[in-house]
């Protein structure tokens, strides 16, 4: 359990206030600390709970060593993609697929934070951010923090209102950490997506991250508009472990559950006096749910901007065409025009994984994107794209 030695000051006078101590809030704060440029600035971090649980796992591909390389728990050079019709060991070079455990990330960050005399922490529920006469106030469960002249960063996501322009799907998943009685897994190879399971609820797949020959994380994942009952996730996981991994005797040592929004809602980086980061600032990839690396790119750009004293509100993070691509794919999934297994099956069977990763990272060129799109179900993507364009 982490010990928060930093205690809140009642005097205010903060230069920066960060709302939420999740991936985005902590990534931003640690990058500020590591830059060495903010030691004379008073920074306040607010979250409703102490981060002392392994409440999530972040998985992502990365080229080279990243900013949070010290807390990478496992990484793989080889990935498998599977459908009923296609199975392949993917060529992902120069990328590696990496995994960071939530508690490792939190411990690493707070070990650095507690050594900073200029950083204060409040553990309390953030109820509301209000603005009156140009002044921001943050209403907490037990007190109100007046932001004064502080730059406020918010990482707390609240879904927008449903309308006929936006899609709101959910990526929801339940994972088992399993321990087999016998050597079962190849720890050098992870399964990125296995679509061989029943698609009875919509887009469903499993990924498997082996840690050694007997232990692995098995994650049942769905892209749908609503959650399942807990027992259904459990049954689907058991079925996969029994029938696809081939294990009847195993031990579940821990479990995790999560929900990530998949929406083409328009996000604002700066709105009502507050800068929005992470999922709240549109850094969850709408078509895949991947978030970690987009947060890293966003927070790196923010800190560079602050250090150079540039205008934060003018920062742009991805070309607008990628939002259009994501909207088109969500259109197909949400309206049942194409199944996820058909889309991703075609994508990975016709293209190099490294090019797909570059495209899904919003880093590809227009020429590369046209080449990838030409391998997909062109007629259906074209119709969906036209519908989204005229929205």
Short mmCIF file of C-alpha atoms in Angstrom, two decimals:
data_model
loop_
_atom_site.label_atom_id
_atom_site.label_comp_id
_atom_site.label_asym_id
_atom_site.label_seq_id
_atom_site.Cartn_x
_atom_site.Cartn_y
_atom_site.Cartn_z
CA UNK A 1 0.00 0.00 0.00
CA UNK A 2 1.37 3.38 -0.99
CA UNK A 3 1.89 6.06 1.63
CA UNK A 4 0.85 9.53 0.53
CA UNK A 5 3.21 11.78 2.47
CA UNK A 6 2.17 14.87 0.53
CA UNK A 7 -0.72 16.62 2.27
CA UNK A 8 -3.06 19.25 0.82
CA UNK A 9 -2.36 22.91 1.49
CA UNK A 10 -5.24 25.21 2.32
CA UNK A 11 -3.42 28.23 0.88
CA UNK A 12 -4.02 27.44 -2.79
CA UNK A 13 -1.79 29.34 -5.19
CA UNK A 14 -1.32 26.33 -7.44
CA UNK A 15 0.32 26.63 -10.82
CA UNK A 16 -1.10 23.32 -12.09
CA UNK A 17 -3.99 21.13 -10.95
CA UNK A 18 -4.39 17.58 -12.29
CA UNK A 19 -7.77 15.88 -11.83
CA UNK A 20 -7.49 12.10 -11.79
CA UNK A 21 -4.50 9.90 -10.91
CA UNK A 22 -5.00 7.37 -13.66
CA UNK A 23 -2.80 6.75 -16.66
CA UNK A 24 -3.23 10.23 -18.16
CA UNK A 25 -2.94 12.27 -14.98
CA UNK A 26 0.10 10.37 -13.71
CA UNK A 27 1.79 10.26 -17.13
CA UNK A 28 1.48 14.04 -17.36
CA UNK A 29 2.76 14.62 -13.83
CA UNK A 30 5.72 12.23 -14.13
CA UNK A 31 6.73 13.80 -17.44
CA UNK A 32 6.62 17.22 -15.76
CA UNK A 33 8.76 15.93 -12.89
CA UNK A 34 11.27 14.18 -15.18
CA UNK A 35 11.69 17.31 -17.30
CA UNK A 36 13.22 19.09 -14.28
CA UNK A 37 11.47 22.31 -15.31
CA UNK A 38 8.65 22.45 -12.76
CA UNK A 39 10.38 22.12 -9.38
CA UNK A 40 9.47 25.72 -8.56
CA UNK A 41 5.81 25.23 -9.52
CA UNK A 42 3.10 24.23 -7.08
CA UNK A 43 1.18 21.21 -8.41
CA UNK A 44 -1.98 19.63 -6.99
CA UNK A 45 -3.09 16.09 -7.85
CA UNK A 46 -6.64 15.00 -6.92
CA UNK A 47 -8.14 11.52 -7.09
CA UNK A 48 -10.99 9.81 -5.27
CA UNK A 49 -8.87 6.88 -4.10
CA UNK A 50 -5.38 5.81 -3.27
CA UNK A 51 -3.90 3.80 -6.10
CA UNK A 52 -3.00 0.65 -4.20
CA UNK A 53 -4.75 -2.03 -6.27
CA UNK A 54 -3.82 -3.83 -9.47
CA UNK A 55 -7.04 -2.64 -11.09
CA UNK A 56 -6.06 -2.79 -14.76
CA UNK A 57 -3.55 -3.86 -17.38
CA UNK A 58 -2.33 -1.76 -20.28
CA UNK A 59 -1.19 -3.51 -23.46
CA UNK A 60 0.29 -1.72 -26.46
CA UNK A 61 2.84 -2.03 -29.24
CA UNK A 62 5.90 0.19 -29.26
CA UNK A 63 8.95 0.77 -31.40
CA UNK A 64 11.99 0.91 -29.10
CA UNK A 65 12.14 1.79 -25.42
CA UNK A 66 9.35 3.98 -24.10
CA UNK A 67 9.08 6.53 -21.31
CA UNK A 68 7.63 3.92 -18.94
CA UNK A 69 9.96 1.10 -19.98
CA UNK A 70 11.06 0.53 -16.33
CA UNK A 71 7.58 -0.78 -15.46
CA UNK A 72 6.96 -2.98 -18.50
CA UNK A 73 6.05 -6.34 -16.95
CA UNK A 74 6.31 -8.49 -20.08
CA UNK A 75 6.97 -7.95 -23.79
CA UNK A 76 6.68 -10.15 -26.86
CA UNK A 77 8.35 -10.05 -30.27
CA UNK A 78 5.85 -12.47 -31.80
CA UNK A 79 2.06 -12.31 -31.99
CA UNK A 80 -0.55 -14.68 -33.36
CA UNK A 81 -3.78 -13.62 -35.05
CA UNK A 82 -6.56 -16.20 -35.55
CA UNK A 83 -9.95 -16.55 -37.20
CA UNK A 84 -11.68 -19.71 -38.44
CA UNK A 85 -10.29 -19.02 -41.92
CA UNK A 86 -6.92 -17.46 -41.22
CA UNK A 87 -4.14 -17.96 -38.70
CA UNK A 88 -0.74 -16.34 -38.80
CA UNK A 89 2.36 -15.58 -36.78
CA UNK A 90 2.57 -11.85 -37.39
CA UNK A 91 5.70 -9.99 -38.41
CA UNK A 92 5.55 -7.05 -36.01
CA UNK A 93 9.14 -5.79 -36.31
CA UNK A 94 10.27 -3.13 -35.45
CA UNK A 95 7.53 -3.15 -32.79
CA UNK A 96 7.26 -5.11 -29.58
CA UNK A 97 3.99 -5.86 -27.83
CA UNK A 98 4.21 -4.74 -24.19
CA UNK A 99 2.21 -5.08 -21.00
CA UNK A 100 2.18 -2.84 -17.93
CA UNK A 101 0.33 -3.81 -14.77
CA UNK A 102 -1.64 -1.07 -13.06
CA UNK A 103 -0.13 -1.46 -9.59
CA UNK A 104 3.43 -1.45 -10.94
CA UNK A 105 2.64 1.78 -12.79
CA UNK A 106 1.07 3.44 -9.74
CA UNK A 107 3.91 2.42 -7.41
CA UNK A 108 6.52 3.69 -9.85
CA UNK A 109 4.77 7.04 -10.25
CA UNK A 110 4.04 7.67 -6.58
CA UNK A 111 7.58 6.76 -5.55
CA UNK A 112 8.70 9.69 -7.71
CA UNK A 113 5.86 11.98 -6.65
CA UNK A 114 6.41 11.63 -2.91
CA UNK A 115 9.96 12.95 -3.35
CA UNK A 116 8.64 16.21 -4.81
CA UNK A 117 8.05 18.85 -2.16
CA UNK A 118 6.11 20.96 -4.67
CA UNK A 119 3.47 18.30 -5.39
CA UNK A 120 0.45 18.01 -3.11
CA UNK A 121 -2.21 15.30 -3.15
CA UNK A 122 -5.86 15.31 -2.15
CA UNK A 123 -7.71 12.00 -1.93
CA UNK A 124 -11.35 12.93 -2.38
CA UNK A 125 -14.20 12.57 -4.85
CA UNK A 126 -14.27 15.15 -7.63
CA UNK A 127 -17.93 16.10 -7.94
CA UNK A 128 -17.96 19.11 -10.22
CA UNK A 129 -15.80 21.65 -12.03
CA UNK A 130 -17.52 25.03 -12.17
CA UNK A 131 -16.57 28.31 -13.77
CA UNK A 132 -17.86 31.67 -12.60
CA UNK A 133 -16.58 35.06 -13.72
CA UNK A 134 -13.64 33.35 -15.34
CA UNK A 135 -12.63 31.57 -12.12
CA UNK A 136 -12.57 27.78 -11.80
CA UNK A 137 -13.68 25.97 -8.67
CA UNK A 138 -13.38 22.24 -8.07
CA UNK A 139 -16.10 20.86 -5.81
CA UNK A 140 -14.91 17.83 -3.87
CA UNK A 141 -16.68 15.58 -1.42
CA UNK A 142 -15.27 17.39 1.60
CA UNK A 143 -14.09 20.77 0.40
CA UNK A 144 -13.85 23.14 -2.55
CA UNK A 145 -10.57 23.96 -4.24
CA UNK A 146 -10.34 27.37 -5.86
CA UNK A 147 -8.15 26.99 -8.90
CA UNK A 148 -7.15 30.64 -9.04
CA UNK A 149 -4.69 31.12 -11.91
CA UNK A 150 -3.78 27.43 -12.11
CA UNK A 151 -3.74 25.53 -15.39
CA UNK A 152 -6.24 22.70 -14.85
CA UNK A 153 -5.94 19.30 -16.54
CA UNK A 154 -8.91 16.93 -16.32
CA UNK A 155 -8.66 13.20 -17.07
CA UNK A 156 -12.12 12.18 -15.83
CA UNK A 157 -14.28 11.02 -18.72
CA UNK A 158 -18.03 11.60 -18.83
CA UNK A 159 -19.95 10.24 -21.85
CA UNK A 160 -21.67 12.80 -24.03
CA UNK A 161 -25.34 12.82 -24.89
CA UNK A 162 -26.46 10.28 -27.49
CA UNK A 163 -27.43 11.74 -30.86
CA UNK A 164 -27.70 10.63 -34.47
CA UNK A 165 -24.15 11.75 -35.28
CA UNK A 166 -22.28 9.78 -32.65
CA UNK A 167 -21.80 6.11 -31.93
CA UNK A 168 -21.32 4.83 -28.39
CA UNK A 169 -20.02 1.28 -28.32
CA UNK A 170 -18.20 -0.25 -25.38
CA UNK A 171 -15.06 -2.32 -25.36
CA UNK A 172 -15.57 -4.47 -22.29
CA UNK A 173 -13.41 -7.31 -21.12
CA UNK A 174 -12.87 -9.76 -18.33
CA UNK A 175 -9.56 -11.46 -17.78
CA UNK A 176 -8.34 -14.46 -15.84
CA UNK A 177 -4.78 -14.95 -14.73
CA UNK A 178 -4.54 -18.71 -14.96
CA UNK A 179 -2.00 -21.22 -13.73
CA UNK A 180 -1.84 -24.59 -15.48
CA UNK A 181 -0.72 -27.83 -13.88
CA UNK A 182 1.51 -28.65 -16.82
CA UNK A 183 3.60 -26.66 -19.29
CA UNK A 184 1.08 -25.29 -21.78
CA UNK A 185 2.15 -21.92 -23.16
CA UNK A 186 4.99 -20.62 -25.30
CA UNK A 187 6.05 -17.53 -23.31
CA UNK A 188 7.69 -16.04 -26.41
CA UNK A 189 4.41 -15.80 -28.37
CA UNK A 190 1.23 -13.91 -27.41
CA UNK A 191 -2.19 -14.11 -29.06
CA UNK A 192 -3.29 -10.65 -30.19
CA UNK A 193 -6.80 -11.62 -31.32
CA UNK A 194 -8.53 -14.99 -31.54
CA UNK A 195 -11.88 -14.69 -33.31
CA UNK A 196 -12.61 -18.43 -33.39
CA UNK A 197 -15.04 -18.08 -30.49
CA UNK A 198 -18.81 -17.62 -30.95
CA UNK A 199 -19.78 -14.13 -32.13
CA UNK A 200 -23.18 -14.34 -30.46
CA UNK A 201 -23.09 -10.87 -28.87
CA UNK A 202 -21.34 -8.94 -31.63
CA UNK A 203 -17.60 -8.55 -32.09
CA UNK A 204 -15.93 -10.96 -29.62
CA UNK A 205 -12.36 -12.17 -29.37
CA UNK A 206 -9.83 -13.44 -26.84
CA UNK A 207 -6.24 -12.45 -26.35
CA UNK A 208 -3.71 -14.53 -24.44
CA UNK A 209 -0.56 -13.13 -22.84
CA UNK A 210 1.71 -15.94 -21.56
CA UNK A 211 4.19 -15.08 -18.81
CA UNK A 212 5.86 -18.48 -18.64
CA UNK A 213 5.07 -22.05 -19.68
CA UNK A 214 2.38 -22.42 -17.00
CA UNK A 215 0.92 -18.92 -16.48
CA UNK A 216 -0.98 -16.59 -18.77
CA UNK A 217 -3.53 -13.79 -18.81
CA UNK A 218 -6.59 -14.83 -20.84
CA UNK A 219 -8.86 -11.89 -21.71
CA UNK A 220 -12.37 -12.19 -23.18
CA UNK A 221 -13.16 -8.96 -25.05
CA UNK A 222 -16.25 -7.56 -26.77
CA UNK A 223 -17.18 -4.52 -28.86
CA UNK A 224 -20.91 -4.07 -28.15
CA UNK A 225 -23.38 -1.44 -26.96
CA UNK A 226 -24.08 -3.04 -23.57
CA UNK A 227 -22.39 -5.14 -20.92
CA UNK A 228 -23.01 -8.80 -20.15
CA UNK A 229 -23.92 -10.38 -16.83
CA UNK A 230 -20.81 -11.38 -14.93
CA UNK A 231 -21.54 -15.09 -15.16
CA UNK A 232 -21.56 -14.88 -18.96
CA UNK A 233 -17.98 -13.55 -19.07
CA UNK A 234 -16.99 -16.36 -16.73
CA UNK A 235 -18.63 -19.03 -18.89
CA UNK A 236 -17.02 -17.72 -22.07
CA UNK A 237 -13.59 -17.67 -20.44
CA UNK A 238 -14.02 -21.20 -19.13
CA UNK A 239 -15.11 -22.40 -22.56
CA UNK A 240 -12.06 -20.83 -24.21
CA UNK A 241 -9.59 -22.25 -21.70
CA UNK A 242 -11.18 -25.71 -21.97
CA UNK A 243 -11.71 -25.93 -25.73
CA UNK A 244 -9.08 -23.68 -27.33
CA UNK A 245 -6.19 -23.81 -24.89
CA UNK A 246 -7.03 -27.41 -24.00
CA UNK A 247 -6.93 -27.10 -20.22
CA UNK A 248 -9.46 -28.78 -17.96
CA UNK A 249 -7.41 -28.43 -14.78
CA UNK A 250 -6.11 -24.97 -13.96
CA UNK A 251 -6.20 -22.35 -11.23
CA UNK A 252 -7.52 -18.78 -11.59
CA UNK A 253 -5.11 -16.73 -9.48
CA UNK A 254 -6.63 -13.28 -10.15
CA UNK A 255 -9.27 -11.53 -12.27
CA UNK A 256 -9.74 -8.15 -13.89
CA UNK A 257 -12.61 -6.33 -15.57
CA UNK A 258 -12.73 -3.13 -17.56
CA UNK A 259 -14.83 -0.96 -19.86
CA UNK A 260 -13.43 1.43 -22.48
CA UNK A 261 -15.62 3.80 -24.54
CA UNK A 262 -15.51 3.44 -28.33
CA UNK A 263 -17.11 6.59 -29.66
CA UNK A 264 -16.73 9.11 -32.47
CA UNK A 265 -17.93 11.85 -30.14
CA UNK A 266 -16.09 15.11 -30.77
CA UNK A 267 -13.72 15.78 -27.90
CA UNK A 268 -12.32 19.18 -26.97
CA UNK A 269 -8.80 19.47 -25.65
CA UNK A 270 -9.62 22.89 -24.17
CA UNK A 271 -13.13 23.75 -23.02
CA UNK A 272 -14.59 25.97 -20.30
CA UNK A 273 -11.17 26.86 -18.94
CA UNK A 274 -10.02 23.23 -18.57
CA UNK A 275 -7.60 21.10 -20.61
CA UNK A 276 -8.86 17.55 -21.10
CA UNK A 277 -6.40 14.68 -21.29
CA UNK A 278 -6.55 10.91 -21.76
CA UNK A 279 -9.92 9.41 -22.62
CA UNK A 280 -11.59 12.68 -21.55
CA UNK A 281 -9.51 14.42 -24.21
CA UNK A 282 -10.22 11.94 -27.01
CA UNK A 283 -7.07 9.85 -26.61
CA UNK A 284 -8.84 6.48 -26.70
CA UNK A 285 -8.70 5.14 -30.25
CA UNK A 286 -12.36 4.87 -31.21
CA UNK A 287 -11.95 1.85 -33.49
CA UNK A 288 -9.76 -0.28 -31.20
CA UNK A 289 -9.93 1.05 -27.64
CA UNK A 290 -6.13 1.39 -27.41
CA UNK A 291 -5.26 4.34 -25.18
CA UNK A 292 -1.88 4.04 -23.47
CA UNK A 293 0.34 5.16 -26.34
CA UNK A 294 -1.98 8.00 -27.37
CA UNK A 295 -1.81 9.28 -23.79
CA UNK A 296 1.99 9.17 -23.96
CA UNK A 297 2.06 11.19 -27.17
CA UNK A 298 -0.42 13.72 -25.79
CA UNK A 299 1.31 14.23 -22.44
CA UNK A 300 4.74 14.46 -24.07
CA UNK A 301 3.43 17.21 -26.37
CA UNK A 302 1.82 19.06 -23.46
CA UNK A 303 4.99 19.09 -21.37
CA UNK A 304 7.09 20.20 -24.33
CA UNK A 305 4.59 22.99 -24.93
CA UNK A 306 4.69 24.10 -21.28
CA UNK A 307 8.50 24.05 -21.18
CA UNK A 308 8.69 26.16 -24.35
CA UNK A 309 5.97 28.50 -23.06
CA UNK A 310 3.89 27.89 -26.20
CA UNK A 311 0.12 28.24 -26.46
CA UNK A 312 -1.37 25.01 -25.09
CA UNK A 313 -4.82 25.53 -26.60
CA UNK A 314 -3.34 25.36 -30.12
CA UNK A 315 -1.97 21.82 -29.69
CA UNK A 316 -3.20 19.23 -32.22
CA UNK A 317 -2.64 15.52 -31.68
CA UNK A 318 -3.84 13.60 -34.77
CA UNK A 319 -4.89 14.56 -38.32
CA UNK A 320 -8.67 14.82 -38.59
CA UNK A 321 -8.88 12.10 -41.24
CA UNK A 322 -8.22 9.44 -38.59
CA UNK A 323 -11.39 10.47 -36.76
CA UNK A 324 -13.24 9.94 -40.03
CA UNK A 325 -11.71 6.46 -40.46
CA UNK A 326 -12.74 5.54 -36.92
CA UNK A 327 -16.28 6.84 -37.47
CA UNK A 328 -16.58 4.74 -40.62
CA UNK A 329 -15.56 1.55 -38.83
CA UNK A 330 -17.89 2.29 -35.89
CA UNK A 331 -20.70 2.86 -38.41
CA UNK A 332 -20.17 -0.64 -39.81
CA UNK A 333 -19.97 -2.29 -36.39
CA UNK A 334 -22.83 -0.40 -34.75
CA UNK A 335 -25.20 -0.95 -37.68
CA UNK A 336 -24.27 -4.59 -38.17
CA UNK A 337 -23.03 -4.00 -41.73
CA UNK A 338 -19.87 -6.03 -41.13
CA UNK A 339 -18.70 -8.23 -38.26
CA UNK A 340 -15.52 -7.30 -36.47
CA UNK A 341 -13.98 -10.68 -37.27
CA UNK A 342 -14.51 -10.01 -41.00
CA UNK A 343 -12.92 -6.56 -40.82
CA UNK A 344 -9.91 -7.48 -38.71
CA UNK A 345 -9.52 -10.83 -40.47
CA UNK A 346 -9.19 -9.09 -43.83
CA UNK A 347 -6.96 -6.39 -42.35
CA UNK A 348 -4.40 -8.81 -40.89
CA UNK A 349 -4.49 -11.35 -43.72
CA UNK A 350 -3.79 -8.74 -46.41
CA UNK A 351 -1.32 -6.39 -44.69
CA UNK A 352 1.90 -6.51 -42.71
CA UNK A 353 1.27 -6.13 -38.99
CA UNK A 354 3.86 -3.35 -38.73
CA UNK A 355 1.94 -1.30 -41.30
CA UNK A 356 -1.35 -1.96 -39.49
CA UNK A 357 0.16 -0.84 -36.18
CA UNK A 358 1.46 2.34 -37.79
CA UNK A 359 -2.00 3.00 -39.25
CA UNK A 360 -3.78 2.31 -35.94
CA UNK A 361 -1.30 4.65 -34.20
CA UNK A 362 -2.50 7.48 -36.52
CA UNK A 363 1.05 7.79 -37.86
CA UNK A 364 0.67 6.47 -41.42
CA UNK A 365 0.79 8.54 -44.59
CA UNK A 366 -2.20 9.02 -46.87
CA UNK A 367 -0.60 6.75 -49.48
CA UNK A 368 -0.13 3.99 -46.88
CA UNK A 369 -3.73 4.40 -45.73
CA UNK A 370 -5.12 4.09 -49.23
CA UNK A 371 -3.10 0.91 -49.72
CA UNK A 372 -4.50 -0.60 -46.50
CA UNK A 373 -8.07 0.46 -47.27
CA UNK A 374 -7.88 -1.11 -50.72
CA UNK A 375 -7.51 -4.50 -49.01
CA UNK A 376 -10.75 -4.15 -47.02
CA UNK A 377 -14.41 -4.65 -48.01
CA UNK A 378 -14.31 -1.61 -50.29
CA UNK A 379 -17.99 -1.33 -51.20
CA UNK A 380 -19.25 -1.50 -47.62
CA UNK A 381 -16.54 0.82 -46.30
CA UNK A 382 -17.26 3.29 -49.10
CA UNK A 383 -20.99 3.40 -48.31
CA UNK A 384 -20.33 3.81 -44.60
CA UNK A 385 -17.73 6.49 -45.30
CA UNK A 386 -20.14 8.49 -47.45
CA UNK A 387 -22.77 8.31 -44.71
CA UNK A 388 -20.32 9.55 -42.12
CA UNK A 389 -18.94 12.28 -44.38
CA UNK A 390 -22.36 13.81 -44.91
CA UNK A 391 -23.11 13.83 -41.20
#
